[in-house]
Amino acid sequence: MAMSNSFIARTIANFRRWADEPALNAKYTDAVLVEMIEQAYAEIINEVNRNKTEPVVAKFDITHTEGT
């Protein structure tokens, strides 16, 4: 998936557009915005799940590699 199609890239672009902040000479770096998005994600999921009988969950298959 191209970076321009990723959730984080779209969220950063939307933030800059809504805040009327230019990408060049921006007040916030992309790294700072990613950190803010990551912190907000847990709150968003908690709000979505608060009144659901079947909460949103994520499942990832992980392959363990010895020594990692």
PDB file of N, CA and C in Angstrom:
ATOM      1  N   MET A   1       0.850  -1.180   0.000  1.00  0.00           N
ATOM      2  CA  MET A   1       0.000   0.000   0.000  1.00  0.00           C
ATOM      3  C   MET A   1       0.895   1.243   0.000  1.00  0.00           C
ATOM      4  N   ALA A   2       0.581   2.145  -0.853  1.00  0.00           N
ATOM      5  CA  ALA A   2       1.352   3.383  -0.932  1.00  0.00           C
ATOM      6  C   ALA A   2       1.097   4.229   0.304  1.00  0.00           C
ATOM      7  N   MET A   3       2.108   4.971   0.715  1.00  0.00           N
ATOM      8  CA  MET A   3       1.989   5.808   1.908  1.00  0.00           C
ATOM      9  C   MET A   3       0.825   6.784   1.782  1.00  0.00           C
ATOM     10  N   SER A   4       0.590   7.309   0.574  1.00  0.00           N
ATOM     11  CA  SER A   4      -0.486   8.286   0.402  1.00  0.00           C
ATOM     12  C   SER A   4      -1.861   7.671   0.647  1.00  0.00           C
ATOM     13  N   ASN A   5      -1.946   6.343   0.592  1.00  0.00           N
ATOM     14  CA  ASN A   5      -3.224   5.668   0.834  1.00  0.00           C
ATOM     15  C   ASN A   5      -3.368   5.171   2.268  1.00  0.00           C
ATOM     16  N   SER A   6      -2.359   5.389   3.101  1.00  0.00           N
ATOM     17  CA  SER A   6      -2.423   4.871   4.459  1.00  0.00           C
ATOM     18  C   SER A   6      -3.299   5.764   5.340  1.00  0.00           C
ATOM     19  N   PHE A   7      -3.845   5.175   6.374  1.00  0.00           N
ATOM     20  CA  PHE A   7      -4.685   5.909   7.314  1.00  0.00           C
ATOM     21  C   PHE A   7      -3.924   7.069   7.942  1.00  0.00           C
ATOM     22  N   ILE A   8      -2.690   6.803   8.361  1.00  0.00           N
ATOM     23  CA  ILE A   8      -1.915   7.845   9.041  1.00  0.00           C
ATOM     24  C   ILE A   8      -1.601   8.998   8.091  1.00  0.00           C
ATOM     25  N   ALA A   9      -1.202   8.682   6.865  1.00  0.00           N
ATOM     26  CA  ALA A   9      -0.892   9.752   5.896  1.00  0.00           C
ATOM     27  C   ALA A   9      -2.128  10.596   5.603  1.00  0.00           C
ATOM     28  N   ARG A  10      -3.280   9.951   5.452  1.00  0.00           N
ATOM     29  CA  ARG A  10      -4.520  10.695   5.186  1.00  0.00           C
ATOM     30  C   ARG A  10      -4.916  11.534   6.395  1.00  0.00           C
ATOM     31  N   THR A  11      -4.740  11.002   7.602  1.00  0.00           N
ATOM     32  CA  THR A  11      -5.083  11.740   8.818  1.00  0.00           C
ATOM     33  C   THR A  11      -4.193  12.968   8.973  1.00  0.00           C
ATOM     34  N   ILE A  12      -2.909  12.814   8.720  1.00  0.00           N
ATOM     35  CA  ILE A  12      -1.991  13.958   8.798  1.00  0.00           C
ATOM     36  C   ILE A  12      -2.373  15.014   7.768  1.00  0.00           C
ATOM     37  N   ALA A  13      -2.644  14.588   6.540  1.00  0.00           N
ATOM     38  CA  ALA A  13      -3.035  15.541   5.490  1.00  0.00           C
ATOM     39  C   ALA A  13      -4.328  16.257   5.864  1.00  0.00           C
ATOM     40  N   ASN A  14      -5.287  15.521   6.421  1.00  0.00           N
ATOM     41  CA  ASN A  14      -6.554  16.132   6.843  1.00  0.00           C
ATOM     42  C   ASN A  14      -6.328  17.124   7.978  1.00  0.00           C
ATOM     43  N   PHE A  15      -5.492  16.764   8.938  1.00  0.00           N
ATOM     44  CA  PHE A  15      -5.194  17.677  10.040  1.00  0.00           C
ATOM     45  C   PHE A  15      -4.621  18.986   9.505  1.00  0.00           C
ATOM     46  N   ARG A  16      -3.654  18.872   8.621  1.00  0.00           N
ATOM     47  CA  ARG A  16      -3.024  20.077   8.071  1.00  0.00           C
ATOM     48  C   ARG A  16      -4.043  20.927   7.303  1.00  0.00           C
ATOM     49  N   ARG A  17      -4.946  20.279   6.574  1.00  0.00           N
ATOM     50  CA  ARG A  17      -5.965  21.017   5.830  1.00  0.00           C
ATOM     51  C   ARG A  17      -6.955  21.690   6.782  1.00  0.00           C
ATOM     52  N   TRP A  18      -7.449  20.959   7.782  1.00  0.00           N
ATOM     53  CA  TRP A  18      -8.430  21.516   8.725  1.00  0.00           C
ATOM     54  C   TRP A  18      -7.826  22.617   9.581  1.00  0.00           C
ATOM     55  N   ALA A  19      -6.553  22.477   9.927  1.00  0.00           N
ATOM     56  CA  ALA A  19      -5.885  23.481  10.764  1.00  0.00           C
ATOM     57  C   ALA A  19      -5.313  24.620   9.922  1.00  0.00           C
ATOM     58  N   ASP A  20      -5.467  24.516   8.612  1.00  0.00           N
ATOM     59  CA  ASP A  20      -4.913  25.507   7.682  1.00  0.00           C
ATOM     60  C   ASP A  20      -3.418  25.674   7.924  1.00  0.00           C
ATOM     61  N   GLU A  21      -2.747  24.531   8.104  1.00  0.00           N
ATOM     62  CA  GLU A  21      -1.311  24.530   8.354  1.00  0.00           C
ATOM     63  C   GLU A  21      -0.599  23.986   7.117  1.00  0.00           C
ATOM     64  N   PRO A  22       0.321  24.733   6.542  1.00  0.00           N
ATOM     65  CA  PRO A  22       1.032  24.254   5.351  1.00  0.00           C
ATOM     66  C   PRO A  22       1.972  23.101   5.695  1.00  0.00           C
ATOM     67  N   ALA A  23       2.140  22.180   4.772  1.00  0.00           N
ATOM     68  CA  ALA A  23       3.066  21.068   5.006  1.00  0.00           C
ATOM     69  C   ALA A  23       4.504  21.574   5.067  1.00  0.00           C
ATOM     70  N   LEU A  24       4.808  22.589   4.258  1.00  0.00           N
ATOM     71  CA  LEU A  24       6.139  23.194   4.321  1.00  0.00           C
ATOM     72  C   LEU A  24       6.148  24.197   5.465  1.00  0.00           C
ATOM     73  N   ASN A  25       7.205  24.165   6.251  1.00  0.00           N
ATOM     74  CA  ASN A  25       7.345  25.066   7.396  1.00  0.00           C
ATOM     75  C   ASN A  25       6.194  24.876   8.398  1.00  0.00           C
ATOM     76  N   ALA A  26       5.824  23.631   8.621  1.00  0.00           N
ATOM     77  CA  ALA A  26       4.701  23.308   9.508  1.00  0.00           C
ATOM     78  C   ALA A  26       5.110  23.463  10.972  1.00  0.00           C
ATOM     79  N   LYS A  27       4.130  23.794  11.802  1.00  0.00           N
ATOM     80  CA  LYS A  27       4.363  23.933  13.242  1.00  0.00           C
ATOM     81  C   LYS A  27       4.619  22.561  13.871  1.00  0.00           C
ATOM     82  N   TYR A  28       3.903  21.540  13.408  1.00  0.00           N
ATOM     83  CA  TYR A  28       4.022  20.190  13.950  1.00  0.00           C
ATOM     84  C   TYR A  28       4.661  19.270  12.913  1.00  0.00           C
ATOM     85  N   THR A  29       5.628  18.476  13.329  1.00  0.00           N
ATOM     86  CA  THR A  29       6.233  17.503  12.425  1.00  0.00           C
ATOM     87  C   THR A  29       5.285  16.318  12.264  1.00  0.00           C
ATOM     88  N   ASP A  30       5.499  15.528  11.225  1.00  0.00           N
ATOM     89  CA  ASP A  30       4.693  14.330  11.032  1.00  0.00           C
ATOM     90  C   ASP A  30       4.838  13.384  12.214  1.00  0.00           C
ATOM     91  N   ALA A  31       6.041  13.295  12.783  1.00  0.00           N
ATOM     92  CA  ALA A  31       6.277  12.409  13.925  1.00  0.00           C
ATOM     93  C   ALA A  31       5.433  12.822  15.130  1.00  0.00           C
ATOM     94  N   VAL A  32       5.311  14.117  15.371  1.00  0.00           N
ATOM     95  CA  VAL A  32       4.490  14.613  16.484  1.00  0.00           C
ATOM     96  C   VAL A  32       3.019  14.282  16.222  1.00  0.00           C
ATOM     97  N   LEU A  33       2.572  14.466  14.996  1.00  0.00           N
ATOM     98  CA  LEU A  33       1.178  14.173  14.667  1.00  0.00           C
ATOM     99  C   LEU A  33       0.881  12.684  14.789  1.00  0.00           C
ATOM    100  N   VAL A  34       1.808  11.831  14.377  1.00  0.00           N
ATOM    101  CA  VAL A  34       1.618  10.383  14.519  1.00  0.00           C
ATOM    102  C   VAL A  34       1.485  10.023  15.994  1.00  0.00           C
ATOM    103  N   GLU A  35       2.306  10.622  16.839  1.00  0.00           N
ATOM    104  CA  GLU A  35       2.227  10.375  18.281  1.00  0.00           C
ATOM    105  C   GLU A  35       0.856  10.786  18.826  1.00  0.00           C
ATOM    106  N   MET A  36       0.353  11.933  18.382  1.00  0.00           N
ATOM    107  CA  MET A  36      -0.972  12.390  18.829  1.00  0.00           C
ATOM    108  C   MET A  36      -2.070  11.440  18.369  1.00  0.00           C
ATOM    109  N   ILE A  37      -1.967  10.966  17.128  1.00  0.00           N
ATOM    110  CA  ILE A  37      -2.956  10.029  16.586  1.00  0.00           C
ATOM    111  C   ILE A  37      -2.934   8.730  17.378  1.00  0.00           C
ATOM    112  N   GLU A  38      -1.737   8.225  17.668  1.00  0.00           N
ATOM    113  CA  GLU A  38      -1.626   6.977  18.429  1.00  0.00           C
ATOM    114  C   GLU A  38      -2.226   7.117  19.823  1.00  0.00           C
ATOM    115  N   GLN A  39      -2.028   8.260  20.464  1.00  0.00           N
ATOM    116  CA  GLN A  39      -2.596   8.471  21.796  1.00  0.00           C
ATOM    117  C   GLN A  39      -4.117   8.558  21.736  1.00  0.00           C
ATOM    118  N   ALA A  40      -4.650   9.156  20.694  1.00  0.00           N
ATOM    119  CA  ALA A  40      -6.095   9.327  20.573  1.00  0.00           C
ATOM    120  C   ALA A  40      -6.792   8.038  20.175  1.00  0.00           C
ATOM    121  N   TYR A  41      -6.083   7.125  19.515  1.00  0.00           N
ATOM    122  CA  TYR A  41      -6.704   5.909  18.999  1.00  0.00           C
ATOM    123  C   TYR A  41      -7.382   5.095  20.097  1.00  0.00           C
ATOM    124  N   ALA A  42      -6.714   4.917  21.225  1.00  0.00           N
ATOM    125  CA  ALA A  42      -7.298   4.136  22.325  1.00  0.00           C
ATOM    126  C   ALA A  42      -8.573   4.793  22.841  1.00  0.00           C
ATOM    127  N   GLU A  43      -8.574   6.102  22.948  1.00  0.00           N
ATOM    128  CA  GLU A  43      -9.778   6.816  23.401  1.00  0.00           C
ATOM    129  C   GLU A  43     -10.929   6.645  22.420  1.00  0.00           C
ATOM    130  N   ILE A  44     -10.624   6.731  21.143  1.00  0.00           N
ATOM    131  CA  ILE A  44     -11.654   6.579  20.107  1.00  0.00           C
ATOM    132  C   ILE A  44     -12.275   5.191  20.175  1.00  0.00           C
ATOM    133  N   ILE A  45     -11.433   4.154  20.260  1.00  0.00           N
ATOM    134  CA  ILE A  45     -11.945   2.782  20.336  1.00  0.00           C
ATOM    135  C   ILE A  45     -12.785   2.591  21.602  1.00  0.00           C
ATOM    136  N   ASN A  46     -12.340   3.151  22.732  1.00  0.00           N
ATOM    137  CA  ASN A  46     -13.119   3.052  23.970  1.00  0.00           C
ATOM    138  C   ASN A  46     -14.492   3.692  23.813  1.00  0.00           C
ATOM    139  N   GLU A  47     -14.556   4.845  23.156  1.00  0.00           N
ATOM    140  CA  GLU A  47     -15.850   5.511  22.945  1.00  0.00           C
ATOM    141  C   GLU A  47     -16.748   4.696  22.023  1.00  0.00           C
ATOM    142  N   VAL A  48     -16.169   4.122  20.994  1.00  0.00           N
ATOM    143  CA  VAL A  48     -16.945   3.291  20.063  1.00  0.00           C
ATOM    144  C   VAL A  48     -17.479   2.059  20.793  1.00  0.00           C
ATOM    145  N   ASN A  49     -16.654   1.463  21.640  1.00  0.00           N
ATOM    146  CA  ASN A  49     -17.030   0.222  22.323  1.00  0.00           C
ATOM    147  C   ASN A  49     -17.950   0.430  23.525  1.00  0.00           C
ATOM    148  N   ARG A  50     -18.047   1.635  24.022  1.00  0.00           N
ATOM    149  CA  ARG A  50     -18.754   1.872  25.277  1.00  0.00           C
ATOM    150  C   ARG A  50     -20.187   1.327  25.270  1.00  0.00           C
ATOM    151  N   ASN A  51     -20.912   1.511  24.215  1.00  0.00           N
ATOM    152  CA  ASN A  51     -22.311   1.089  24.171  1.00  0.00           C
ATOM    153  C   ASN A  51     -22.560  -0.086  23.229  1.00  0.00           C
ATOM    154  N   LYS A  52     -21.526  -0.775  22.833  1.00  0.00           N
ATOM    155  CA  LYS A  52     -21.694  -1.912  21.925  1.00  0.00           C
ATOM    156  C   LYS A  52     -21.798  -3.215  22.704  1.00  0.00           C
ATOM    157  N   THR A  53     -22.657  -4.103  22.213  1.00  0.00           N
ATOM    158  CA  THR A  53     -22.736  -5.433  22.820  1.00  0.00           C
ATOM    159  C   THR A  53     -21.593  -6.311  22.317  1.00  0.00           C
ATOM    160  N   GLU A  54     -21.101  -6.011  21.111  1.00  0.00           N
ATOM    161  CA  GLU A  54     -19.952  -6.725  20.560  1.00  0.00           C
ATOM    162  C   GLU A  54     -18.858  -5.696  20.269  1.00  0.00           C
ATOM    163  N   PRO A  55     -17.897  -5.543  21.162  1.00  0.00           N
ATOM    164  CA  PRO A  55     -16.876  -4.496  20.996  1.00  0.00           C
ATOM    165  C   PRO A  55     -15.959  -4.749  19.804  1.00  0.00           C
ATOM    166  N   VAL A  56     -15.374  -3.663  19.324  1.00  0.00           N
ATOM    167  CA  VAL A  56     -14.388  -3.728  18.254  1.00  0.00           C
ATOM    168  C   VAL A  56     -13.108  -4.307  18.842  1.00  0.00           C
ATOM    169  N   VAL A  57     -12.554  -5.295  18.178  1.00  0.00           N
ATOM    170  CA  VAL A  57     -11.295  -5.878  18.612  1.00  0.00           C
ATOM    171  C   VAL A  57     -10.379  -6.007  17.393  1.00  0.00           C
ATOM    172  N   ALA A  58      -9.109  -6.128  17.644  1.00  0.00           N
ATOM    173  CA  ALA A  58      -8.140  -6.344  16.572  1.00  0.00           C
ATOM    174  C   ALA A  58      -7.408  -7.639  16.838  1.00  0.00           C
ATOM    175  N   LYS A  59      -7.146  -8.376  15.773  1.00  0.00           N
ATOM    176  CA  LYS A  59      -6.446  -9.640  15.896  1.00  0.00           C
ATOM    177  C   LYS A  59      -5.325  -9.656  14.871  1.00  0.00           C
ATOM    178  N   PHE A  60      -4.135 -10.010  15.329  1.00  0.00           N
ATOM    179  CA  PHE A  60      -2.977 -10.065  14.455  1.00  0.00           C
ATOM    180  C   PHE A  60      -2.313 -11.424  14.602  1.00  0.00           C
ATOM    181  N   ASP A  61      -1.994 -12.044  13.477  1.00  0.00           N
ATOM    182  CA  ASP A  61      -1.204 -13.279  13.504  1.00  0.00           C
ATOM    183  C   ASP A  61       0.257 -12.873  13.554  1.00  0.00           C
ATOM    184  N   ILE A  62       0.980 -13.423  14.521  1.00  0.00           N
ATOM    185  CA  ILE A  62       2.381 -13.080  14.694  1.00  0.00           C
ATOM    186  C   ILE A  62       3.204 -14.355  14.566  1.00  0.00           C
ATOM    187  N   THR A  63       4.205 -14.307  13.719  1.00  0.00           N
ATOM    188  CA  THR A  63       5.133 -15.426  13.574  1.00  0.00           C
ATOM    189  C   THR A  63       6.338 -15.134  14.455  1.00  0.00           C
ATOM    190  N   HIS A  64       6.569 -16.002  15.406  1.00  0.00           N
ATOM    191  CA  HIS A  64       7.694 -15.821  16.325  1.00  0.00           C
ATOM    192  C   HIS A  64       8.965 -16.348  15.689  1.00  0.00           C
ATOM    193  N   THR A  65      10.010 -15.569  15.831  1.00  0.00           N
ATOM    194  CA  THR A  65      11.313 -15.962  15.317  1.00  0.00           C
ATOM    195  C   THR A  65      12.267 -16.073  16.492  1.00  0.00           C
ATOM    196  N   GLU A  66      12.968 -17.173  16.559  1.00  0.00           N
ATOM    197  CA  GLU A  66      13.875 -17.390  17.682  1.00  0.00           C
ATOM    198  C   GLU A  66      14.952 -16.293  17.710  1.00  0.00           C
ATOM    199  N   GLY A  67      15.194 -15.744  18.884  1.00  0.00           N
ATOM    200  CA  GLY A  67      16.196 -14.705  19.055  1.00  0.00           C
ATOM    201  C   GLY A  67      15.686 -13.313  18.779  1.00  0.00           C
ATOM    202  N   THR A  68      14.397 -13.170  18.550  1.00  0.00           N
ATOM    203  CA  THR A  68      13.815 -11.849  18.274  1.00  0.00           C
ATOM    204  C   THR A  68      12.959 -11.407  19.436  1.00  0.00           C
TER     205      THR A  68
END
